[in-house]
Tab-separated table of C-alpha atoms in Angstrom:
chain	number	residue	atom	x	y	z
A	1	LYS	CA	98.056	71.067	88.875
A	2	ASP	CA	100.100	74.293	88.567
A	3	GLU	CA	103.293	72.478	89.552
A	4	LYS	CA	102.695	69.835	86.874
A	5	ALA	CA	102.076	72.511	84.224
A	6	LEU	CA	105.207	74.410	85.274
A	7	ALA	CA	107.319	71.246	85.077
A	8	GLN	CA	106.386	70.854	81.405
A	9	VAL	CA	107.494	74.279	80.171
A	10	GLY	CA	110.900	75.819	79.559
A	11	PRO	CA	112.553	78.245	81.980
A	12	GLU	CA	111.455	81.429	80.167
A	13	GLU	CA	107.817	80.346	80.063
A	14	LYS	CA	108.014	79.191	83.690
A	15	ILE	CA	109.339	82.607	84.727
A	16	LYS	CA	106.518	84.338	82.863
A	17	ILE	CA	103.891	82.142	84.558
A	18	LEU	CA	105.430	82.592	88.027
A	19	LEU	CA	105.665	86.364	87.547
A	20	ASN	CA	101.980	86.555	86.603
A	21	GLN	CA	101.073	84.390	89.593
A	22	SER	CA	103.117	86.570	91.940
A	23	MET	CA	101.459	89.733	90.644
A	24	ASP	CA	98.015	88.204	91.174
A	25	LEU	CA	99.024	87.240	94.722
A	26	MET	CA	100.294	90.777	95.358
A	27	LYS	CA	96.926	92.215	94.288
A	28	LYS	CA	95.320	89.961	96.921
A	29	GLU	CA	97.990	91.053	99.433
A	30	GLU	CA	99.142	87.439	99.837
A	31	TRP	CA	102.701	88.579	100.486
A	32	LEU	CA	104.276	85.304	101.614
A	33	GLU	CA	103.016	83.365	98.602
A	34	ALA	CA	104.037	86.168	96.228
A	35	GLU	CA	107.490	86.238	97.822
A	36	LYS	CA	107.857	82.457	97.319
A	37	LYS	CA	106.982	82.735	93.615
A	38	LEU	CA	109.464	85.583	93.123
A	39	ILE	CA	112.231	83.718	94.932
A	40	GLU	CA	111.511	80.727	92.700
A	41	ILE	CA	111.997	82.953	89.642
A	42	ILE	CA	115.265	84.247	91.087
A	43	SER	CA	116.444	80.653	91.636
A	44	ILE	CA	115.950	80.105	87.887
A	45	ASP	CA	117.384	83.475	86.798
A	46	ASP	CA	119.407	85.343	89.426
A	47	LYS	CA	119.500	88.493	87.287
A	48	ASN	CA	115.784	88.753	86.591
A	49	PHE	CA	115.108	92.471	86.896
A	50	SER	CA	111.307	92.150	87.131
A	51	ALA	CA	111.433	89.511	89.873
A	52	PHE	CA	113.778	91.580	92.020
A	53	TRP	CA	111.712	94.735	91.466
A	54	GLU	CA	108.499	92.948	92.475
A	55	LEU	CA	110.215	91.326	95.470
A	56	GLY	CA	111.329	94.780	96.600
A	57	GLU	CA	107.725	95.926	96.255
A	58	VAL	CA	106.488	92.969	98.328
A	59	TYR	CA	108.874	93.985	101.109
A	60	ARG	CA	108.087	97.702	100.784
A	61	LEU	CA	104.337	97.139	100.951
A	62	GLN	CA	104.867	95.068	104.107
A	63	GLU	CA	107.029	97.870	105.531
A	64	LYS	CA	110.044	95.554	105.719
A	65	TRP	CA	112.254	98.544	105.029
A	66	GLN	CA	115.719	96.934	105.232
A	67	GLU	CA	114.750	93.999	102.993
A	68	ALA	CA	113.074	96.378	100.550
A	69	LYS	CA	116.120	98.644	100.474
A	70	GLN	CA	118.619	95.828	99.881
A	71	THR	CA	116.440	94.257	97.198
A	72	LEU	CA	115.832	97.525	95.344
A	73	LEU	CA	119.515	98.502	95.568
A	74	TYR	CA	120.354	95.216	93.869
A	75	THR	CA	117.585	95.871	91.333
A	76	LEU	CA	119.159	99.256	90.595
A	77	LYS	CA	122.502	97.507	89.974
A	78	LEU	CA	120.739	95.109	87.594
A	79	ALA	CA	119.227	98.134	85.819
A	80	GLN	CA	122.735	99.374	85.080
A	81	ILE	CA	123.650	96.125	83.342
A	82	SER	CA	123.015	96.830	79.666
A	83	GLU	CA	121.494	93.432	78.798
A	84	ASN	CA	118.451	94.194	80.966
A	85	ASN	CA	117.276	97.008	78.652
A	86	VAL	CA	115.809	98.971	81.531
A	87	SER	CA	114.183	102.293	80.679
A	88	SER	CA	115.230	105.526	82.338
A	89	ASN	CA	111.666	105.697	83.748
A	90	ASP	CA	112.284	102.394	85.546
A	91	SER	CA	115.576	103.693	86.924
A	92	SER	CA	113.975	106.921	88.119
A	93	SER	CA	111.076	104.972	89.694
A	94	LEU	CA	113.531	102.694	91.494
A	95	ASN	CA	115.323	105.733	92.889
A	96	TYR	CA	111.996	107.238	93.958
A	97	TYR	CA	111.008	104.070	95.841
A	98	LEU	CA	114.457	103.867	97.417
A	99	ALA	CA	114.031	107.480	98.547
A	100	LEU	CA	110.677	106.618	100.150
A	101	ILE	CA	112.293	103.680	101.937
A	102	ASN	CA	115.266	105.779	103.075
A	103	LYS	CA	112.821	108.389	104.374
A	104	GLU	CA	111.083	105.665	106.415
A	105	LEU	CA	114.502	104.625	107.748
A	106	ASN	CA	115.199	108.278	108.709
A	107	ASP	CA	118.067	108.409	106.220
A	108	VAL	CA	117.300	111.841	104.753
A	109	GLU	CA	120.732	112.098	103.094
A	110	GLY	CA	120.255	108.740	101.336
A	111	ALA	CA	116.753	109.753	100.288
A	112	LEU	CA	118.054	113.060	98.886
A	113	LEU	CA	120.704	111.198	96.909
A	114	ASN	CA	118.063	108.888	95.410
A	115	MET	CA	115.800	111.818	94.582
A	116	ASN	CA	118.635	113.679	92.869
A	117	GLN	CA	119.151	110.619	90.661
A	118	ALA	CA	115.422	110.293	89.951
A	119	LEU	CA	115.108	113.996	89.103
A	120	GLU	CA	118.131	113.816	86.789
A	121	LEU	CA	116.120	111.387	84.681
A	122	GLU	CA	112.690	113.030	85.108
A	123	PRO	CA	113.213	116.645	86.224
A	124	ASN	CA	109.543	117.684	85.961
A	125	ASN	CA	107.877	114.685	87.597
A	126	PRO	CA	105.459	116.254	90.134
A	127	ARG	CA	105.559	113.233	92.465
A	128	TYR	CA	109.360	113.365	92.577
A	129	LEU	CA	109.394	117.110	93.143
A	130	ASP	CA	106.900	116.734	96.029
A	131	LEU	CA	109.076	114.179	97.792
A	132	MET	CA	112.231	116.192	97.146
A	133	LEU	CA	110.646	119.283	98.691
A	134	ASP	CA	109.463	117.262	101.708
A	135	LEU	CA	113.019	115.991	102.177
A	136	CYS	CA	114.509	119.487	101.865
A	137	ILE	CA	112.052	120.724	104.510
A	138	MET	CA	112.952	117.774	106.776
A	139	LYS	CA	116.607	118.691	106.344
A	140	LYS	CA	115.723	122.338	107.071
A	141	ASP	CA	117.561	123.500	103.945
A	142	LYS	CA	115.727	126.749	103.203
A	143	LYS	CA	117.634	127.589	100.011
A	144	LEU	CA	117.001	124.180	98.435
A	145	SER	CA	113.409	124.141	99.738
A	146	LEU	CA	112.706	127.468	98.022
A	147	GLU	CA	114.255	126.168	94.808
A	148	TYR	CA	112.009	123.077	94.742
A	149	LEU	CA	108.947	125.021	95.875
A	150	ASP	CA	109.422	127.351	92.887
A	151	LYS	CA	109.854	124.349	90.596
A	152	ILE	CA	106.617	122.778	91.897
A	153	LYS	CA	104.752	126.068	91.408
A	154	GLU	CA	105.993	126.073	87.815
A	155	VAL	CA	105.354	122.388	87.023
A	156	ASN	CA	102.230	121.746	89.106
A	157	PRO	CA	100.646	125.102	90.092
A	158	GLY	CA	97.396	123.422	91.184
A	159	ASN	CA	99.092	121.333	93.884
A	160	ASN	CA	97.006	121.667	97.059
A	161	ASN	CA	100.092	121.336	99.284
A	162	ILE	CA	101.751	124.539	98.027
A	163	PRO	CA	100.342	126.802	100.809
A	164	ASP	CA	101.480	124.330	103.518
A	165	TRP	CA	104.930	124.004	101.984
A	166	GLN	CA	105.173	127.775	101.619
A	167	ARG	CA	104.363	128.191	105.309
A	168	ASP	CA	106.905	125.501	106.309
A	169	VAL	CA	109.611	127.124	104.214
A	170	ASP	CA	108.753	130.645	105.436
A	171	ASP	CA	109.011	129.415	109.049
A	172	MET	CA	112.566	128.130	108.478
A	173	PRO	CA	115.466	130.222	109.721
A	174	MET	CA	117.835	131.522	107.041
């Protein structure tokens, strides 16, 4: 029934329907079916920002780190193409998710690079600052850790992790 309905609409409408279906499947954690719908969208429009973003999410949520990374890197490239009208919030979110993936892949340097790009666009985002501080602590960069710890205290003074971070940073050699 769905296939018949999809065959009767134009490509833009078909993409919209498939994207909605894939999002519903993702909510149900039906990853394989969601992936198929997203790949179908990409076969219609190989520069569809939303489809690539969602496909990256499907892989990330399944902890398929390499696939997620490659897909989101391509999505970031699409974001830089002006015709996609991607907001700076989307670009910063993409960098944040890439940083999370790089962290999972033990690529702290790559994660730091992504977080620097995310924080350029949203310098006071508490979630971004938290991850950046975690990465600085992992790297054992005391100077940078102190800088981000101070920033978190300023932006989000009620953060429950501050005492733990303070202890971690204090325990670092100079």
